[in-house]
PDB file of C-alpha atoms in Angstrom:
ATOM      1  CA  UNK V  13     190.232   7.719 -66.191  1.00 60.00           C
ATOM      2  CA  UNK V  14     191.641   4.991 -68.460  1.00 59.00           C
ATOM      3  CA  UNK V  15     190.022   6.639 -71.477  1.00 61.00           C
ATOM      4  CA  UNK V  16     191.619   9.971 -70.546  1.00 61.00           C
ATOM      5  CA  UNK V  17     195.062   8.363 -70.150  1.00 62.00           C
ATOM      6  CA  UNK V  18     194.744   6.554 -73.493  1.00 60.00           C
ATOM      7  CA  UNK V  19     193.712   9.743 -75.305  1.00 58.00           C
ATOM      8  CA  UNK V  20     196.391  11.874 -73.675  1.00 65.00           C
ATOM      9  CA  UNK V  21     199.199   9.347 -73.095  1.00 68.00           C
ATOM     10  CA  UNK V  22     201.780  11.354 -75.048  1.00 66.00           C
ATOM     11  CA  UNK V  23     201.538  14.686 -73.171  1.00 72.00           C
ATOM     12  CA  UNK V  24     200.874  13.049 -69.781  1.00 78.00           C
ATOM     13  CA  UNK V  25     203.909  10.743 -70.086  1.00 79.00           C
ATOM     14  CA  UNK V  26     206.231  13.523 -71.236  1.00 78.00           C
ATOM     15  CA  UNK V  27     204.991  15.877 -68.492  1.00 83.00           C
ATOM     16  CA  UNK V  28     205.386  13.222 -65.782  1.00 85.00           C
ATOM     17  CA  UNK V  29     208.926  12.398 -66.908  1.00 83.00           C
ATOM     18  CA  UNK V  30     209.866  16.080 -66.851  1.00 83.00           C
ATOM     19  CA  UNK V  31     208.316  16.705 -63.413  1.00 88.00           C
ATOM     20  CA  UNK V  32     209.968  13.639 -61.848  1.00 82.00           C
ATOM     21  CA  UNK V  33     213.354  14.683 -63.226  1.00 80.00           C
ATOM     22  CA  UNK V  34     213.087  18.192 -61.757  1.00 82.00           C
ATOM     23  CA  UNK V  35     211.839  16.728 -58.479  1.00 80.00           C
ATOM     24  CA  UNK V  36     214.969  14.624 -58.064  1.00 76.00           C
ATOM     25  CA  UNK V  37     217.246  17.303 -59.509  1.00 73.00           C
ATOM     26  CA  UNK V  38     216.033  20.199 -57.343  1.00 73.00           C
ATOM     27  CA  UNK V  39     214.921  18.658 -54.034  1.00 69.00           C
ATOM     28  CA  UNK V  40     218.046  18.207 -51.913  1.00 64.00           C
ATOM     29  CA  UNK V  41     216.361  15.720 -49.565  1.00 60.00           C
ATOM     30  CA  UNK V  42     216.105  13.268 -52.472  1.00 63.00           C
ATOM     31  CA  UNK V  43     219.781  13.574 -53.435  1.00 64.00           C
ATOM     32  CA  UNK V  44     220.850  10.355 -51.612  1.00 70.00           C
ATOM     33  CA  UNK V  45     218.355   8.428 -53.753  1.00 69.00           C
ATOM     34  CA  UNK V  46     219.737   9.654 -57.091  1.00 67.00           C
ATOM     35  CA  UNK V  47     222.297   6.851 -57.701  1.00 69.00           C
ATOM     36  CA  UNK V  48     219.691   4.165 -57.001  1.00 71.00           C
ATOM     37  CA  UNK V  49     217.080   5.900 -59.170  1.00 69.00           C
ATOM     38  CA  UNK V  50     219.428   6.305 -62.164  1.00 69.00           C
ATOM     39  CA  UNK V  51     220.418   2.639 -61.789  1.00 72.00           C
ATOM     40  CA  UNK V  52     216.780   1.524 -61.850  1.00 75.00           C
ATOM     41  CA  UNK V  53     216.033   3.773 -64.842  1.00 73.00           C
ATOM     42  CA  UNK V  54     218.974   2.403 -66.848  1.00 72.00           C
ATOM     43  CA  UNK V  55     217.586  -1.129 -66.361  1.00 77.00           C
ATOM     44  CA  UNK V  56     213.886  -0.337 -66.653  1.00 84.00           C
ATOM     45  CA  UNK V  57     213.907   1.291 -70.109  1.00 81.00           C
ATOM     46  CA  UNK V  58     215.273  -1.718 -72.071  1.00 85.00           C
ATOM     47  CA  UNK V  59     213.069  -4.028 -69.981  1.00 87.00           C
ATOM     48  CA  UNK V  60     209.960  -2.057 -70.983  1.00 86.00           C
ATOM     49  CA  UNK V  61     211.005  -2.048 -74.659  1.00 84.00           C
ATOM     50  CA  UNK V  62     211.534  -5.828 -74.512  1.00 88.00           C
ATOM     51  CA  UNK V  63     208.120  -6.330 -72.856  1.00 88.00           C
ATOM     52  CA  UNK V  64     206.320  -4.218 -75.488  1.00 84.00           C
ATOM     53  CA  UNK V  65     207.806  -6.233 -78.340  1.00 85.00           C
ATOM     54  CA  UNK V  66     207.133  -9.567 -76.624  1.00 89.00           C
ATOM     55  CA  UNK V  67     203.446  -8.786 -76.073  1.00 86.00           C
ATOM     56  CA  UNK V  68     203.139  -7.585 -79.682  1.00 81.00           C
ATOM     57  CA  UNK V  69     204.806 -10.671 -81.204  1.00 85.00           C
ATOM     58  CA  UNK V  70     202.832 -13.068 -78.983  1.00 88.00           C
ATOM     59  CA  UNK V  71     199.699 -11.853 -80.740  1.00 81.00           C
ATOM     60  CA  UNK V  72     201.106 -12.347 -84.252  1.00 78.00           C
ATOM     61  CA  UNK V  73     200.727 -15.610 -86.176  1.00 77.00           C
ATOM     62  CA  UNK V  74     204.069 -16.600 -87.837  1.00 75.00           C
ATOM     63  CA  UNK V  75     202.188 -17.634 -90.981  1.00 74.00           C
ATOM     64  CA  UNK V  76     201.075 -14.004 -91.392  1.00 73.00           C
ATOM     65  CA  UNK V  77     204.668 -12.723 -91.431  1.00 79.00           C
ATOM     66  CA  UNK V  78     205.275 -12.717 -95.192  1.00 85.00           C
ATOM     67  CA  UNK V  79     207.837 -10.179 -96.502  1.00 91.00           C
ATOM     68  CA  UNK V  80     206.871  -8.443 -99.743  1.00 93.00           C
ATOM     69  CA  UNK V  81     208.805  -6.385-102.286  1.00 96.00           C
ATOM     70  CA  UNK V  82     207.971  -3.020-100.730  1.00 96.00           C
ATOM     71  CA  UNK V  83     209.364  -4.211 -97.398  1.00 96.00           C
ATOM     72  CA  UNK V  84     212.793  -4.696 -98.967  1.00 97.00           C
ATOM     73  CA  UNK V  85     212.688  -1.274-100.644  1.00 97.00           C
ATOM     74  CA  UNK V  86     211.903   0.416 -97.331  1.00 97.00           C
ATOM     75  CA  UNK V  87     214.686  -1.512 -95.573  1.00 97.00           C
ATOM     76  CA  UNK V  88     217.082  -0.425 -98.320  1.00 97.00           C
ATOM     77  CA  UNK V  89     216.030   3.204 -97.834  1.00 97.00           C
ATOM     78  CA  UNK V  90     216.576   2.889 -94.063  1.00 97.00           C
ATOM     79  CA  UNK V  91     220.001   1.369 -94.568  1.00 97.00           C
ATOM     80  CA  UNK V  92     221.251   3.803 -97.232  1.00 97.00           C
ATOM     81  CA  UNK V  93     219.958   6.923 -95.444  1.00 97.00           C
ATOM     82  CA  UNK V  94     221.570   5.823 -92.167  1.00 96.00           C
ATOM     83  CA  UNK V  95     224.915   4.964 -93.816  1.00 97.00           C
ATOM     84  CA  UNK V  96     224.861   8.231 -95.788  1.00 97.00           C
ATOM     85  CA  UNK V  97     224.368  10.264 -92.594  1.00 96.00           C
ATOM     86  CA  UNK V  98     227.034   8.238 -90.803  1.00 96.00           C
ATOM     87  CA  UNK V  99     229.407   8.845 -93.737  1.00 96.00           C
ATOM     88  CA  UNK V 100     228.913  12.605 -93.363  1.00 95.00           C
ATOM     89  CA  UNK V 101     229.744  12.346 -89.661  1.00 95.00           C
ATOM     90  CA  UNK V 102     232.884  10.306 -90.311  1.00 94.00           C
ATOM     91  CA  UNK V 103     234.336  11.971 -93.395  1.00 93.00           C
ATOM     92  CA  UNK V 104     233.118  15.595 -93.312  1.00 91.00           C
ATOM     93  CA  UNK V 105     234.964  17.820 -90.803  1.00 89.00           C
ATOM     94  CA  UNK V 106     232.447  19.718 -88.657  1.00 87.00           C
ATOM     95  CA  UNK V 107     232.080  21.258 -85.216  1.00 84.00           C
ATOM     96  CA  UNK V 108     230.460  19.404 -82.309  1.00 77.00           C
ATOM     97  CA  UNK V 109     227.372  21.558 -82.853  1.00 78.00           C
ATOM     98  CA  UNK V 110     226.570  19.994 -86.202  1.00 88.00           C
ATOM     99  CA  UNK V 111     227.718  16.524 -85.136  1.00 93.00           C
ATOM    100  CA  UNK V 112     224.912  16.474 -82.571  1.00 91.00           C
ATOM    101  CA  UNK V 113     222.432  17.508 -85.273  1.00 94.00           C
ATOM    102  CA  UNK V 114     223.486  14.720 -87.657  1.00 96.00           C
ATOM    103  CA  UNK V 115     223.655  12.141 -84.857  1.00 95.00           C
ATOM    104  CA  UNK V 116     220.069  12.985 -83.914  1.00 95.00           C
ATOM    105  CA  UNK V 117     219.021  12.578 -87.562  1.00 96.00           C
ATOM    106  CA  UNK V 118     220.896   9.281 -87.928  1.00 97.00           C
ATOM    107  CA  UNK V 119     219.137   7.723 -84.937  1.00 96.00           C
ATOM    108  CA  UNK V 120     215.751   8.765 -86.339  1.00 96.00           C
ATOM    109  CA  UNK V 121     216.598   7.105 -89.664  1.00 96.00           C
ATOM    110  CA  UNK V 122     217.830   3.723 -88.391  1.00 94.00           C
ATOM    111  CA  UNK V 123     215.315   3.365 -85.569  1.00 94.00           C
ATOM    112  CA  UNK V 124     212.847   0.494 -86.198  1.00 93.00           C
ATOM    113  CA  UNK V 125     209.104   0.876 -86.638  1.00 93.00           C
ATOM    114  CA  UNK V 126     206.977   1.462 -83.541  1.00 87.00           C
ATOM    115  CA  UNK V 127     204.937  -1.445 -82.175  1.00 78.00           C
ATOM    116  CA  UNK V 128     201.916   0.888 -82.108  1.00 74.00           C
ATOM    117  CA  UNK V 129     202.230   1.581 -85.845  1.00 83.00           C
ATOM    118  CA  UNK V 130     200.039  -1.424 -86.710  1.00 78.00           C
ATOM    119  CA  UNK V 131     197.182   0.072 -84.662  1.00 73.00           C
ATOM    120  CA  UNK V 132     197.365   3.431 -86.461  1.00 80.00           C
ATOM    121  CA  UNK V 133     197.695   1.661 -89.820  1.00 85.00           C
ATOM    122  CA  UNK V 134     194.529  -0.321 -89.149  1.00 80.00           C
ATOM    123  CA  UNK V 135     192.612   2.839 -88.186  1.00 79.00           C
ATOM    124  CA  UNK V 136     193.758   4.535 -91.390  1.00 87.00           C
ATOM    125  CA  UNK V 137     192.593   1.584 -93.501  1.00 87.00           C
ATOM    126  CA  UNK V 138     196.017   0.062 -94.185  1.00 87.00           C
ATOM    127  CA  UNK V 139     197.331  -3.498 -93.918  1.00 87.00           C
ATOM    128  CA  UNK V 140     198.183  -3.971 -90.218  1.00 79.00           C
ATOM    129  CA  UNK V 141     199.497  -7.520 -90.764  1.00 81.00           C
ATOM    130  CA  UNK V 142     201.996  -6.440 -93.403  1.00 89.00           C
ATOM    131  CA  UNK V 143     203.044  -3.550 -91.160  1.00 89.00           C
ATOM    132  CA  UNK V 144     203.794  -5.989 -88.319  1.00 86.00           C
ATOM    133  CA  UNK V 145     206.054  -7.962 -90.672  1.00 90.00           C
ATOM    134  CA  UNK V 146     208.004  -4.809 -91.459  1.00 94.00           C
ATOM    135  CA  UNK V 147     208.255  -4.013 -87.731  1.00 91.00           C
ATOM    136  CA  UNK V 148     210.097  -7.304 -87.230  1.00 89.00           C
ATOM    137  CA  UNK V 149     212.332  -6.776 -90.279  1.00 93.00           C
ATOM    138  CA  UNK V 150     213.251  -3.232 -89.220  1.00 94.00           C
ATOM    139  CA  UNK V 151     214.146  -4.532 -85.753  1.00 91.00           C
ATOM    140  CA  UNK V 152     216.498  -7.069 -87.341  1.00 92.00           C
ATOM    141  CA  UNK V 153     218.099  -4.353 -89.465  1.00 94.00           C
ATOM    142  CA  UNK V 154     218.627  -2.049 -86.472  1.00 94.00           C
ATOM    143  CA  UNK V 155     220.013  -4.903 -84.376  1.00 92.00           C
ATOM    144  CA  UNK V 156     222.692  -5.533 -87.024  1.00 92.00           C
ATOM    145  CA  UNK V 157     223.518  -1.979 -88.158  1.00 94.00           C
ATOM    146  CA  UNK V 158     223.521  -0.049 -84.851  1.00 93.00           C
ATOM    147  CA  UNK V 159     226.421  -2.011 -83.270  1.00 94.00           C
ATOM    148  CA  UNK V 160     228.453  -1.589 -86.491  1.00 93.00           C
ATOM    149  CA  UNK V 161     227.783   2.107 -87.171  1.00 94.00           C
ATOM    150  CA  UNK V 162     227.535   3.796 -83.756  1.00 94.00           C
ATOM    151  CA  UNK V 163     231.123   2.962 -82.628  1.00 93.00           C
ATOM    152  CA  UNK V 164     232.446   4.456 -85.888  1.00 93.00           C
ATOM    153  CA  UNK V 165     230.444   7.646 -85.477  1.00 93.00           C
ATOM    154  CA  UNK V 166     231.031   8.212 -81.753  1.00 88.00           C
ATOM    155  CA  UNK V 167     234.654   7.166 -81.270  1.00 81.00           C
ATOM    156  CA  UNK V 168     236.090   6.780 -77.776  1.00 74.00           C
ATOM    157  CA  UNK V 169     239.875   6.736 -77.614  1.00 59.00           C
ATOM    158  CA  UNK V 170     239.969   4.388 -74.634  1.00 68.00           C
ATOM    159  CA  UNK V 171     237.729   1.785 -76.289  1.00 75.00           C
ATOM    160  CA  UNK V 172     238.523  -0.130 -79.474  1.00 81.00           C
ATOM    161  CA  UNK V 173     235.986  -0.545 -82.278  1.00 83.00           C
ATOM    162  CA  UNK V 174     235.485  -4.257 -81.604  1.00 87.00           C
ATOM    163  CA  UNK V 175     234.974  -3.657 -77.883  1.00 89.00           C
ATOM    164  CA  UNK V 176     232.451  -0.875 -78.500  1.00 87.00           C
ATOM    165  CA  UNK V 177     230.713  -2.932 -81.169  1.00 90.00           C
ATOM    166  CA  UNK V 178     230.409  -5.980 -78.914  1.00 91.00           C
ATOM    167  CA  UNK V 179     229.108  -3.886 -76.002  1.00 86.00           C
ATOM    168  CA  UNK V 180     226.319  -2.411 -78.099  1.00 89.00           C
ATOM    169  CA  UNK V 181     225.582  -5.748 -79.783  1.00 87.00           C
ATOM    170  CA  UNK V 182     225.180  -7.495 -76.425  1.00 88.00           C
ATOM    171  CA  UNK V 183     222.567  -4.940 -75.338  1.00 85.00           C
ATOM    172  CA  UNK V 184     220.752  -4.098 -78.581  1.00 87.00           C
ATOM    173  CA  UNK V 185     220.588  -7.461 -80.368  1.00 83.00           C
ATOM    174  CA  UNK V 186     218.784  -9.343 -77.551  1.00 85.00           C
ATOM    175  CA  UNK V 187     216.563  -6.339 -76.908  1.00 84.00           C
ATOM    176  CA  UNK V 188     215.232  -6.249 -80.472  1.00 85.00           C
ATOM    177  CA  UNK V 189     215.264  -9.910 -81.531  1.00 87.00           C
ATOM    178  CA  UNK V 190     214.837 -11.965 -78.356  1.00 90.00           C
ATOM    179  CA  UNK V 191     211.166 -10.931 -77.936  1.00 89.00           C
ATOM    180  CA  UNK V 192     210.346 -12.578 -81.275  1.00 88.00           C
ATOM    181  CA  UNK V 193     212.438 -15.660 -80.455  1.00 90.00           C
ATOM    182  CA  UNK V 194     210.795 -15.983 -77.018  1.00 92.00           C
ATOM    183  CA  UNK V 195     207.335 -15.575 -78.584  1.00 90.00           C
ATOM    184  CA  UNK V 196     208.120 -18.381 -81.085  1.00 90.00           C
ATOM    185  CA  UNK V 197     209.412 -20.659 -78.310  1.00 93.00           C
ATOM    186  CA  UNK V 198     206.323 -20.011 -76.195  1.00 93.00           C
ATOM    187  CA  UNK V 199     204.102 -20.749 -79.188  1.00 91.00           C
ATOM    188  CA  UNK V 200     205.869 -24.104 -79.699  1.00 91.00           C
ATOM    189  CA  UNK V 201     206.476 -25.328 -76.147  1.00 92.00           C
ATOM    190  CA  UNK V 202     204.101 -23.297 -73.945  1.00 92.00           C
ATOM    191  CA  UNK V 203     201.123 -22.313 -76.111  1.00 92.00           C
ATOM    192  CA  UNK V 204     198.938 -21.646 -73.080  1.00 94.00           C
ATOM    193  CA  UNK V 205     201.407 -19.064 -71.774  1.00 93.00           C
ATOM    194  CA  UNK V 206     201.666 -17.483 -75.232  1.00 92.00           C
ATOM    195  CA  UNK V 207     197.858 -17.277 -75.477  1.00 91.00           C
ATOM    196  CA  UNK V 208     197.680 -15.750 -72.003  1.00 92.00           C
ATOM    197  CA  UNK V 209     200.230 -13.054 -72.885  1.00 91.00           C
ATOM    198  CA  UNK V 210     198.460 -12.365 -76.195  1.00 87.00           C
ATOM    199  CA  UNK V 211     195.394 -11.340 -74.196  1.00 87.00           C
ATOM    200  CA  UNK V 212     197.480  -8.513 -72.727  1.00 82.00           C
ATOM    201  CA  UNK V 213     198.723  -7.142 -76.044  1.00 72.00           C
ATOM    202  CA  UNK V 214     196.962  -3.823 -75.325  1.00 72.00           C
ATOM    203  CA  UNK V 215     199.153  -3.504 -72.232  1.00 80.00           C
ATOM    204  CA  UNK V 216     202.057  -2.727 -74.587  1.00 76.00           C
ATOM    205  CA  UNK V 217     200.501   0.699 -75.126  1.00 71.00           C
ATOM    206  CA  UNK V 218     200.699   1.568 -71.425  1.00 77.00           C
ATOM    207  CA  UNK V 219     204.198   0.119 -71.087  1.00 81.00           C
ATOM    208  CA  UNK V 220     205.139   2.447 -73.940  1.00 75.00           C
ATOM    209  CA  UNK V 221     203.703   5.348 -71.920  1.00 77.00           C
ATOM    210  CA  UNK V 222     205.849   4.477 -68.877  1.00 83.00           C
ATOM    211  CA  UNK V 223     208.959   4.114 -71.034  1.00 81.00           C
ATOM    212  CA  UNK V 224     208.173   7.422 -72.744  1.00 78.00           C
ATOM    213  CA  UNK V 225     207.995   9.155 -69.350  1.00 83.00           C
ATOM    214  CA  UNK V 226     211.416   7.763 -68.426  1.00 82.00           C
ATOM    215  CA  UNK V 227     213.176   8.728 -71.647  1.00 78.00           C
ATOM    216  CA  UNK V 228     211.484  12.145 -71.587  1.00 79.00           C
ATOM    217  CA  UNK V 229     213.091  12.725 -68.210  1.00 81.00           C
ATOM    218  CA  UNK V 230     216.460  11.626 -69.611  1.00 76.00           C
ATOM    219  CA  UNK V 231     216.090  13.989 -72.574  1.00 77.00           C
ATOM    220  CA  UNK V 232     215.247  16.909 -70.276  1.00 81.00           C
ATOM    221  CA  UNK V 233     218.289  15.994 -68.179  1.00 77.00           C
ATOM    222  CA  UNK V 234     220.470  16.208 -71.300  1.00 74.00           C
ATOM    223  CA  UNK V 235     218.980  19.583 -72.199  1.00 77.00           C
ATOM    224  CA  UNK V 236     219.459  21.021 -68.707  1.00 80.00           C
ATOM    225  CA  UNK V 237     223.021  19.768 -68.253  1.00 76.00           C
ATOM    226  CA  UNK V 238     224.142  20.669 -71.770  1.00 75.00           C
ATOM    227  CA  UNK V 239     226.113  23.842 -72.399  1.00 75.00           C
ATOM    228  CA  UNK V 240     224.765  24.046 -75.941  1.00 77.00           C
ATOM    229  CA  UNK V 241     222.798  27.118 -76.944  1.00 83.00           C
ATOM    230  CA  UNK V 242     219.077  27.185 -77.681  1.00 87.00           C
ATOM    231  CA  UNK V 243     219.984  27.563 -81.355  1.00 88.00           C
ATOM    232  CA  UNK V 244     221.768  24.184 -81.351  1.00 89.00           C
ATOM    233  CA  UNK V 245     218.884  22.460 -79.581  1.00 89.00           C
ATOM    234  CA  UNK V 246     216.481  23.961 -82.127  1.00 93.00           C
ATOM    235  CA  UNK V 247     218.624  22.640 -84.991  1.00 94.00           C
ATOM    236  CA  UNK V 248     218.541  19.124 -83.528  1.00 94.00           C
ATOM    237  CA  UNK V 249     214.756  19.312 -83.153  1.00 92.00           C
ATOM    238  CA  UNK V 250     214.476  20.510 -86.776  1.00 96.00           C
ATOM    239  CA  UNK V 251     216.605  17.529 -87.844  1.00 96.00           C
ATOM    240  CA  UNK V 252     213.935  15.329 -86.250  1.00 94.00           C
ATOM    241  CA  UNK V 253     211.249  17.194 -88.219  1.00 95.00           C
ATOM    242  CA  UNK V 254     213.100  16.818 -91.535  1.00 97.00           C
ATOM    243  CA  UNK V 255     213.749  13.088 -91.075  1.00 97.00           C
ATOM    244  CA  UNK V 256     210.120  12.561 -90.027  1.00 96.00           C
ATOM    245  CA  UNK V 257     208.687  14.292 -93.115  1.00 97.00           C
ATOM    246  CA  UNK V 258     211.193  12.620 -95.451  1.00 97.00           C
ATOM    247  CA  UNK V 259     210.428   9.133 -94.145  1.00 97.00           C
ATOM    248  CA  UNK V 260     206.648   9.544 -94.251  1.00 97.00           C
ATOM    249  CA  UNK V 261     206.944  10.933 -97.800  1.00 97.00           C
ATOM    250  CA  UNK V 262     209.178   8.190 -99.212  1.00 97.00           C
ATOM    251  CA  UNK V 263     207.312   5.491 -97.291  1.00 97.00           C
ATOM    252  CA  UNK V 264     204.066   6.584 -98.938  1.00 96.00           C
ATOM    253  CA  UNK V 265     205.669   6.889-102.367  1.00 96.00           C
ATOM    254  CA  UNK V 266     207.285   3.446-102.232  1.00 96.00           C
ATOM    255  CA  UNK V 267     204.265   1.793-100.615  1.00 95.00           C
ATOM    256  CA  UNK V 268     201.901   3.510-103.066  1.00 95.00           C
ATOM    257  CA  UNK V 269     203.752   1.911-105.976  1.00 94.00           C
ATOM    258  CA  UNK V 270     202.686  -1.478-104.541  1.00 94.00           C
ATOM    259  CA  UNK V 271     199.199  -0.309-103.473  1.00 92.00           C
ATOM    260  CA  UNK V 272     200.296  -0.092 -99.832  1.00 94.00           C
ATOM    261  CA  UNK V 273     200.505   3.692 -99.500  1.00 94.00           C
ATOM    262  CA  UNK V 274     199.180   3.852 -95.923  1.00 94.00           C
ATOM    263  CA  UNK V 275     201.200   0.875 -94.656  1.00 94.00           C
ATOM    264  CA  UNK V 276     204.381   2.119 -96.350  1.00 95.00           C
ATOM    265  CA  UNK V 277     204.082   5.587 -94.833  1.00 95.00           C
ATOM    266  CA  UNK V 278     203.498   4.267 -91.314  1.00 95.00           C
ATOM    267  CA  UNK V 279     206.198   1.587 -91.634  1.00 95.00           C
ATOM    268  CA  UNK V 280     208.928   4.065 -92.512  1.00 96.00           C
ATOM    269  CA  UNK V 281     207.624   7.139 -90.702  1.00 95.00           C
ATOM    270  CA  UNK V 282     206.273   5.941 -87.355  1.00 92.00           C
ATOM    271  CA  UNK V 283     209.275   5.093 -85.195  1.00 93.00           C
ATOM    272  CA  UNK V 284     209.899   3.409 -81.855  1.00 90.00           C
ATOM    273  CA  UNK V 285     211.002   6.754 -80.415  1.00 86.00           C
ATOM    274  CA  UNK V 286     211.455   5.329 -76.914  1.00 83.00           C
ATOM    275  CA  UNK V 287     214.131   3.017 -78.314  1.00 89.00           C
ATOM    276  CA  UNK V 288     215.632   5.839 -80.410  1.00 91.00           C
ATOM    277  CA  UNK V 289     215.971   8.183 -77.411  1.00 87.00           C
ATOM    278  CA  UNK V 290     217.477   5.398 -75.330  1.00 88.00           C
ATOM    279  CA  UNK V 291     220.036   4.505 -78.024  1.00 91.00           C
ATOM    280  CA  UNK V 292     221.011   8.149 -78.594  1.00 91.00           C
ATOM    281  CA  UNK V 293     221.301   8.876 -74.881  1.00 85.00           C
ATOM    282  CA  UNK V 294     223.273   5.690 -74.181  1.00 87.00           C
ATOM    283  CA  UNK V 295     225.635   5.333 -77.163  1.00 91.00           C
ATOM    284  CA  UNK V 296     225.948   8.776 -78.772  1.00 91.00           C
ATOM    285  CA  UNK V 297     226.209  12.349 -77.519  1.00 89.00           C
ATOM    286  CA  UNK V 298     223.317  12.544 -74.992  1.00 88.00           C
ATOM    287  CA  UNK V 299     222.182  15.859 -76.476  1.00 89.00           C
ATOM    288  CA  UNK V 300     221.450  14.082 -79.777  1.00 91.00           C
ATOM    289  CA  UNK V 301     218.486  12.425 -77.999  1.00 89.00           C
ATOM    290  CA  UNK V 302     216.658  15.734 -78.560  1.00 89.00           C
ATOM    291  CA  UNK V 303     216.295  14.635 -82.221  1.00 92.00           C
ATOM    292  CA  UNK V 304     214.212  11.508 -81.564  1.00 91.00           C
ATOM    293  CA  UNK V 305     212.637  13.336 -78.598  1.00 86.00           C
ATOM    294  CA  UNK V 306     211.223  15.931 -80.993  1.00 88.00           C
ATOM    295  CA  UNK V 307     210.322  13.135 -83.441  1.00 91.00           C
ATOM    296  CA  UNK V 308     207.698  12.035 -80.900  1.00 83.00           C
ATOM    297  CA  UNK V 309     205.901  15.334 -81.449  1.00 82.00           C
ATOM    298  CA  UNK V 310     206.330  15.431 -85.233  1.00 89.00           C
ATOM    299  CA  UNK V 311     205.122  11.877 -85.934  1.00 88.00           C
ATOM    300  CA  UNK V 312     202.129  12.213 -83.616  1.00 80.00           C
ATOM    301  CA  UNK V 313     201.201  15.501 -85.282  1.00 83.00           C
ATOM    302  CA  UNK V 314     201.247  13.790 -88.694  1.00 89.00           C
ATOM    303  CA  UNK V 315     199.292  10.805 -87.363  1.00 84.00           C
ATOM    304  CA  UNK V 316     196.690  13.083 -85.767  1.00 80.00           C
ATOM    305  CA  UNK V 317     196.267  14.937 -89.070  1.00 85.00           C
ATOM    306  CA  UNK V 318     195.920  11.662 -91.006  1.00 87.00           C
ATOM    307  CA  UNK V 319     193.317  10.324 -88.573  1.00 81.00           C
ATOM    308  CA  UNK V 320     191.397  13.616 -88.790  1.00 84.00           C
ATOM    309  CA  UNK V 321     191.395  13.407 -92.593  1.00 86.00           C
ATOM    310  CA  UNK V 322     190.199   9.786 -92.429  1.00 84.00           C
ATOM    311  CA  UNK V 323     187.319  10.677 -90.064  1.00 79.00           C
ATOM    312  CA  UNK V 324     186.359  13.626 -92.268  1.00 83.00           C
ATOM    313  CA  UNK V 325     186.393  11.461 -95.427  1.00 84.00           C
ATOM    314  CA  UNK V 326     184.358   8.720 -93.752  1.00 79.00           C
ATOM    315  CA  UNK V 327     181.754  11.226 -92.570  1.00 78.00           C
ATOM    316  CA  UNK V 328     181.311  12.503 -96.138  1.00 76.00           C
ATOM    317  CA  UNK V 329     180.911   8.976 -97.484  1.00 69.00           C
ATOM    318  CA  UNK V 330     178.290   7.917 -94.926  1.00 62.00           C
ATOM    319  CA  UNK V 331     174.889   7.548 -96.620  1.00 61.00           C
ATOM    320  CA  UNK V 332     172.207   9.982 -95.517  1.00 52.00           C
ATOM    321  CA  UNK V 333     169.270   8.480 -93.593  1.00 56.00           C
ATOM    322  CA  UNK V 334     166.254   7.761 -95.824  1.00 56.00           C
ATOM    323  CA  UNK V 335     163.270  10.018 -95.436  1.00 49.00           C
ATOM    324  CA  UNK V 336     159.893   8.478 -94.491  1.00 52.00           C
ATOM    325  CA  UNK V 337     158.020  11.124 -96.416  1.00 46.00           C
TER     326      UNK V 337
END
């Protein structure tokens, strides 16, 4: 059963989130529970994201976290692409239809690297340790940029920029950086606790599955309650596809220049989509969460293709058994 869940976590989680949403949305007997359920969900998602990062960083040795030149180039690409998209949203007049498309793309660009990216990188033959370093750096970048950019893009007349910025900062900054700080403190003052948590690093994968189910339900809720046409929703999903392909491409090109083609592609292309959906749903137009929601499908399609190519290449390179004749 565990093997089945691990192999099919993506579709199972997304299906469960969708079914649970429709259960609470359509069954009238459950209506009194809705406020409590939405309250639990709003707390549970950031808690699960925090837990994933904490378990991941507890396993990492600080001495192995050494930034290299290609890390800074990828961070620069993330920053410039996000600011460029935000600039279009701020300075180019457009209808709400296209604003949702660009907001979805912007979230996909600034979102940090997924905690599971190191696992895929290792399977593909890349440098998992270097990838983990970039995961931390991309979390720091997102923690700084998101509170500064999102209030400018999604302006609320009743809330000032500083108020909106501080609200997002209070929620996002601890969520992305505190896991690393807590892991360092545990390593220094409670090494036994840190070692104990490191043994459960694989649990982060299943926590990701639970979080994915929750945000999938939230995305479906946005789709159902939105008055936007299917054409608009398709455009937002295509924005997720474009940003996914662009980031994998440039990640591989930049990483390849420093002989880290695999690590560079995964670092820039494989995103913490649970965090991206949560940020889009919480701080931007909720419909823009369709962008990172579709990104889940696109990045896993690319990863599946890469793993298939790797298995095929390895099978060709395996030496044939010697004949006894």
